[in-house]
Amino acid sequence: MIRGLLFHLIPLLLPFVVYGIYLYFNKKLGGEKTWKGRSVAISTLIGLILMAVSLVTLGVLDGDPKDGVYVPPRFEDGKLIDSTVLPSGKD
């Protein structure tokens, strides 16, 4: 859960962190000192693109087997049995 959350939040927030670091060092050199609307919009757009890329990457590289028989979660003897994917038996 935490890994999935971080996998999507880090790419979204990364452009803001990079731009904040840029502003910090630019301020020390006497340059621009504030966030501007266009810069925030561009950072948001880049963050959304990076988040979409992370979603696609997670979907493509997910380690679950792609072939087999899905068995949904069920109750047996009063206990919840997790869902599983059984091998298809094609060998």
Coordinates of N, CA, C and O in Angstrom, one line a residue:
M1 N 0.8 -1.2 0.0 CA 0.0 0.0 0.0 C 0.9 1.3 0.0 O 0.7 2.1 -0.8
I2 N 1.8 1.3 0.9 CA 2.7 2.5 1.0 C 3.6 2.6 -0.2 O 3.7 3.7 -0.8
R3 N 4.1 1.4 -0.7 CA 4.9 1.5 -1.9 C 4.1 2.0 -3.1 O 4.6 2.8 -3.9
G4 N 2.9 1.6 -3.3 CA 2.0 2.0 -4.4 C 1.7 3.5 -4.2 O 1.8 4.3 -5.2
L5 N 1.5 4.0 -3.0 CA 1.2 5.4 -2.8 C 2.4 6.2 -3.1 O 2.3 7.2 -3.8
L6 N 3.6 5.8 -2.6 CA 4.8 6.6 -2.9 C 5.2 6.5 -4.4 O 5.7 7.5 -4.9
F7 N 4.9 5.4 -5.0 CA 5.2 5.2 -6.4 C 4.4 6.2 -7.3 O 4.8 6.6 -8.4
H8 N 3.3 6.7 -6.8 CA 2.5 7.7 -7.5 C 2.7 9.1 -7.0 O 2.6 10.0 -7.8
L9 N 3.0 9.3 -5.7 CA 3.1 10.6 -5.2 C 4.5 11.2 -5.5 O 4.6 12.4 -5.8
I10 N 5.5 10.4 -5.5 CA 6.9 10.9 -5.7 C 7.0 11.6 -7.1 O 7.5 12.7 -7.3
P11 N 6.5 10.9 -8.2 CA 6.6 11.5 -9.5 C 5.7 12.8 -9.6 O 6.1 13.7 -10.3
L12 N 4.6 12.8 -8.9 CA 3.8 14.0 -8.9 C 4.4 15.2 -8.2 O 4.4 16.3 -8.7
L13 N 5.1 14.9 -7.1 CA 5.7 16.0 -6.3 C 7.1 16.4 -6.7 O 7.6 17.5 -6.4
L14 N 7.8 15.5 -7.4 CA 9.2 15.7 -7.8 C 9.4 17.1 -8.5 O 10.4 17.8 -8.2
P15 N 8.6 17.5 -9.5 CA 8.8 18.7 -10.2 C 8.8 19.9 -9.3 O 9.5 20.9 -9.4
F16 N 7.9 19.9 -8.3 CA 7.8 21.0 -7.3 C 9.0 21.1 -6.4 O 9.5 22.2 -6.1
V17 N 9.5 19.9 -6.0 CA 10.7 19.9 -5.2 C 11.9 20.5 -6.0 O 12.7 21.3 -5.5
V18 N 12.0 20.0 -7.2 CA 13.1 20.5 -8.1 C 13.0 22.0 -8.3 O 14.0 22.8 -8.2
Y19 N 11.8 22.5 -8.6 CA 11.6 23.9 -8.8 C 11.9 24.7 -7.5 O 12.4 25.8 -7.5
G20 N 11.5 24.2 -6.4 CA 11.8 24.8 -5.1 C 13.3 24.9 -4.8 O 13.7 26.0 -4.3
I21 N 14.0 23.9 -5.1 CA 15.5 23.9 -5.0 C 16.1 25.0 -5.9 O 16.9 25.7 -5.6
Y22 N 15.5 25.0 -7.2 CA 16.0 26.0 -8.1 C 15.8 27.4 -7.6 O 16.7 28.3 -7.7
L23 N 14.6 27.7 -7.1 CA 14.3 29.0 -6.5 C 15.2 29.4 -5.3 O 15.6 30.5 -5.2
Y24 N 15.5 28.4 -4.5 CA 16.3 28.6 -3.3 C 17.7 29.1 -3.8 O 18.2 30.1 -3.3
F25 N 18.3 28.4 -4.7 CA 19.6 28.8 -5.2 C 19.6 30.0 -6.0 O 20.5 30.8 -6.0
N26 N 18.5 30.2 -6.8 CA 18.4 31.4 -7.6 C 18.3 32.7 -6.7 O 18.8 33.7 -7.0
K27 N 17.6 32.5 -5.6 CA 17.4 33.6 -4.6 C 18.7 34.0 -4.0 O 19.0 35.2 -3.8
K28 N 19.6 33.0 -3.7 CA 20.9 33.3 -3.2 C 21.8 34.1 -4.2 O 22.6 34.9 -3.8
L29 N 21.5 33.9 -5.5 CA 22.2 34.7 -6.5 C 21.6 36.0 -6.9 O 22.0 36.7 -7.7
G30 N 20.5 36.3 -6.2 CA 19.8 37.6 -6.4 C 18.7 37.6 -7.5 O 18.3 38.6 -8.0
G31 N 18.3 36.4 -7.9 CA 17.3 36.3 -9.0 C 15.9 36.2 -8.5 O 15.6 36.7 -7.4
E32 N 15.1 35.5 -9.3 CA 13.6 35.4 -9.0 C 13.5 34.7 -7.6 O 14.1 33.8 -7.2
K33 N 12.4 35.2 -6.8 CA 12.3 34.7 -5.5 C 10.9 34.1 -5.2 O 10.7 33.6 -4.1
T34 N 10.0 34.1 -6.1 CA 8.7 33.6 -5.8 C 8.2 32.6 -6.9 O 8.7 32.6 -8.0
W35 N 7.2 31.8 -6.5 CA 6.5 30.9 -7.4 C 5.6 31.7 -8.3 O 4.9 32.6 -7.8
K36 N 5.7 31.5 -9.6 CA 4.8 32.2 -10.5 C 3.7 31.2 -11.0 O 4.0 30.0 -11.0
G37 N 2.6 31.7 -11.4 CA 1.5 30.9 -11.9 C 1.9 30.0 -13.0 O 1.5 28.8 -13.0
R38 N 2.6 30.5 -14.0 CA 3.0 29.6 -15.1 C 3.9 28.5 -14.7 O 3.8 27.4 -15.1
S39 N 4.9 28.8 -13.7 CA 5.8 27.8 -13.3 C 5.1 26.7 -12.5 O 5.4 25.5 -12.6
V40 N 4.1 27.1 -11.7 CA 3.3 26.1 -11.0 C 2.5 25.2 -11.9 O 2.4 24.0 -11.8
A41 N 1.9 25.8 -13.0 CA 1.2 25.1 -14.0 C 2.1 24.1 -14.7 O 1.7 22.9 -14.9
I42 N 3.2 24.5 -15.1 CA 4.2 23.6 -15.8 C 4.6 22.5 -14.9 O 4.7 21.4 -15.3
S43 N 4.9 22.8 -13.6 CA 5.3 21.8 -12.7 C 4.2 20.8 -12.5 O 4.4 19.6 -12.4
T44 N 2.9 21.3 -12.4 CA 1.8 20.4 -12.2 C 1.7 19.5 -13.5 O 1.4 18.3 -13.3
L45 N 1.8 20.0 -14.6 CA 1.7 19.2 -15.9 C 2.8 18.2 -15.9 O 2.5 17.0 -16.2
I46 N 4.0 18.5 -15.6 CA 5.1 17.6 -15.6 C 4.9 16.5 -14.6 O 5.1 15.3 -14.8
G47 N 4.4 16.9 -13.4 CA 4.1 15.9 -12.3 C 3.0 14.9 -12.8 O 3.1 13.7 -12.5
L48 N 2.0 15.4 -13.4 CA 0.9 14.5 -13.9 C 1.4 13.6 -15.0 O 1.0 12.4 -15.0
I49 N 2.2 14.1 -15.8 CA 2.8 13.2 -16.9 C 3.7 12.1 -16.2 O 3.6 10.9 -16.6
L50 N 4.5 12.5 -15.3 CA 5.4 11.5 -14.6 C 4.5 10.5 -13.8 O 4.8 9.3 -13.8
M51 N 3.4 11.0 -13.2 CA 2.5 10.0 -12.5 C 1.9 9.1 -13.4 O 1.7 7.9 -13.2
A52 N 1.4 9.6 -14.6 CA 0.8 8.7 -15.6 C 1.8 7.6 -16.1 O 1.5 6.5 -16.3
V53 N 3.1 8.0 -16.3 CA 4.1 7.1 -16.7 C 4.3 6.0 -15.6 O 4.5 4.9 -15.9
S54 N 4.3 6.5 -14.3 CA 4.5 5.5 -13.3 C 3.3 4.5 -13.2 O 3.5 3.3 -12.9
L55 N 2.1 5.0 -13.5 CA 0.9 4.1 -13.5 C 1.0 3.1 -14.6 O 0.8 1.9 -14.4
V56 N 1.5 3.5 -15.8 CA 1.6 2.6 -16.9 C 2.8 1.6 -16.6 O 2.6 0.4 -16.8
T57 N 3.9 2.1 -16.0 CA 5.0 1.2 -15.7 C 4.6 0.2 -14.7 O 4.9 -1.0 -14.8
L58 N 3.8 0.6 -13.7 CA 3.4 -0.4 -12.6 C 2.5 -1.4 -13.2 O 2.6 -2.6 -12.9
G59 N 1.6 -1.0 -14.2 CA 0.7 -2.0 -14.8 C 1.4 -3.0 -15.7 O 1.1 -4.1 -15.7
V60 N 2.5 -2.5 -16.4 CA 3.2 -3.4 -17.3 C 4.1 -4.3 -16.6 O 4.3 -5.5 -16.9
L61 N 4.8 -3.8 -15.5 CA 5.8 -4.6 -14.9 C 5.3 -5.3 -13.6 O 6.1 -5.7 -12.8
D62 N 4.0 -5.3 -13.4 CA 3.5 -6.0 -12.2 C 3.9 -7.4 -12.2 O 3.8 -8.1 -13.3
G63 N 4.3 -8.0 -11.1 CA 4.8 -9.3 -11.0 C 3.8 -10.4 -11.0 O 4.1 -11.6 -10.9
D64 N 2.5 -10.1 -11.1 CA 1.5 -11.2 -11.1 C 1.5 -12.0 -12.4 O 1.7 -11.5 -13.5
P65 N 1.3 -13.3 -12.3 CA 1.2 -14.1 -13.5 C 0.1 -13.7 -14.4 O -1.0 -13.4 -13.9
K66 N 0.3 -13.7 -15.7 CA -0.7 -13.3 -16.6 C -1.6 -14.4 -17.1 O -2.6 -14.2 -17.7
D67 N -1.1 -15.7 -17.0 CA -1.9 -16.8 -17.4 C -2.2 -17.6 -16.2 O -1.5 -17.6 -15.2
G68 N -3.3 -18.3 -16.2 CA -3.7 -19.1 -15.1 C -5.2 -18.9 -14.8 O -5.9 -18.2 -15.5
V69 N -5.7 -19.5 -13.7 CA -7.1 -19.5 -13.3 C -7.2 -18.6 -12.0 O -6.5 -19.0 -11.0
Y70 N -7.9 -17.6 -12.1 CA -8.1 -16.7 -10.9 C -9.2 -17.4 -10.0 O -10.3 -17.7 -10.4
V71 N -8.8 -17.5 -8.7 CA -9.7 -18.0 -7.7 C -10.0 -16.8 -6.7 O -9.1 -16.4 -6.1
P72 N -11.2 -16.3 -6.7 CA -11.5 -15.1 -5.9 C -11.5 -15.5 -4.4 O -11.5 -16.7 -4.0
P73 N -11.4 -14.5 -3.5 CA -11.4 -14.7 -2.1 C -12.7 -15.4 -1.7 O -13.8 -15.2 -2.3
R74 N -12.6 -16.2 -0.6 CA -13.8 -17.0 -0.2 C -13.7 -17.3 1.3 O -12.6 -17.2 1.9
F75 N -14.8 -17.7 1.9 CA -14.8 -18.2 3.2 C -14.8 -19.7 3.3 O -15.6 -20.4 2.5
E76 N -13.9 -20.3 4.1 CA -13.9 -21.7 4.3 C -13.7 -22.0 5.8 O -12.8 -21.5 6.4
D77 N -14.7 -22.7 6.3 CA -14.7 -23.0 7.8 C -14.6 -21.7 8.6 O -13.9 -21.7 9.6
G78 N -15.2 -20.7 8.2 CA -15.3 -19.4 9.0 C -14.0 -18.6 8.8 O -13.9 -17.6 9.5
K79 N -13.1 -18.9 7.9 CA -11.9 -18.2 7.7 C -11.9 -17.6 6.3 O -12.3 -18.3 5.4
L80 N -11.4 -16.4 6.2 CA -11.2 -15.8 4.8 C -10.0 -16.3 4.2 O -8.9 -16.2 4.7
I81 N -10.1 -16.9 3.0 CA -9.0 -17.3 2.2 C -8.8 -16.3 1.1 O -9.7 -15.9 0.4
D82 N -7.5 -15.9 1.0 CA -7.2 -14.8 0.0 C -7.3 -15.4 -1.4 O -7.3 -16.6 -1.7
S83 N -7.5 -14.4 -2.4 CA -7.6 -14.8 -3.8 C -6.2 -15.3 -4.2 O -5.2 -14.9 -3.7
T84 N -6.2 -16.2 -5.2 CA -5.0 -16.7 -5.8 C -5.1 -16.9 -7.3 O -6.2 -16.8 -7.8
V85 N -4.0 -17.1 -8.0 CA -4.0 -17.4 -9.4 C -3.3 -18.8 -9.5 O -2.1 -18.9 -9.2
L86 N -4.1 -19.8 -9.9 CA -3.5 -21.1 -10.1 C -2.9 -21.3 -11.4 O -3.4 -20.7 -12.4
P87 N -1.8 -22.0 -11.6 CA -1.2 -22.2 -12.9 C -2.2 -22.8 -13.8 O -3.0 -23.6 -13.4
S88 N -2.1 -22.5 -15.1 CA -3.1 -23.0 -16.1 C -2.8 -24.4 -16.5 O -3.7 -25.1 -17.0
G89 N -1.7 -25.0 -16.2 CA -1.4 -26.4 -16.5 C -0.9 -26.6 -17.9 O -0.8 -27.7 -18.4
K90 N -0.6 -25.5 -18.7 CA -0.1 -25.7 -20.1 C 1.4 -25.8 -20.0 O 2.1 -24.9 -19.8
D91 N 1.9 -27.0 -20.2 CA 3.3 -27.3 -20.2 C 3.7 -28.2 -21.3 O 3.0 -28.9 -21.9

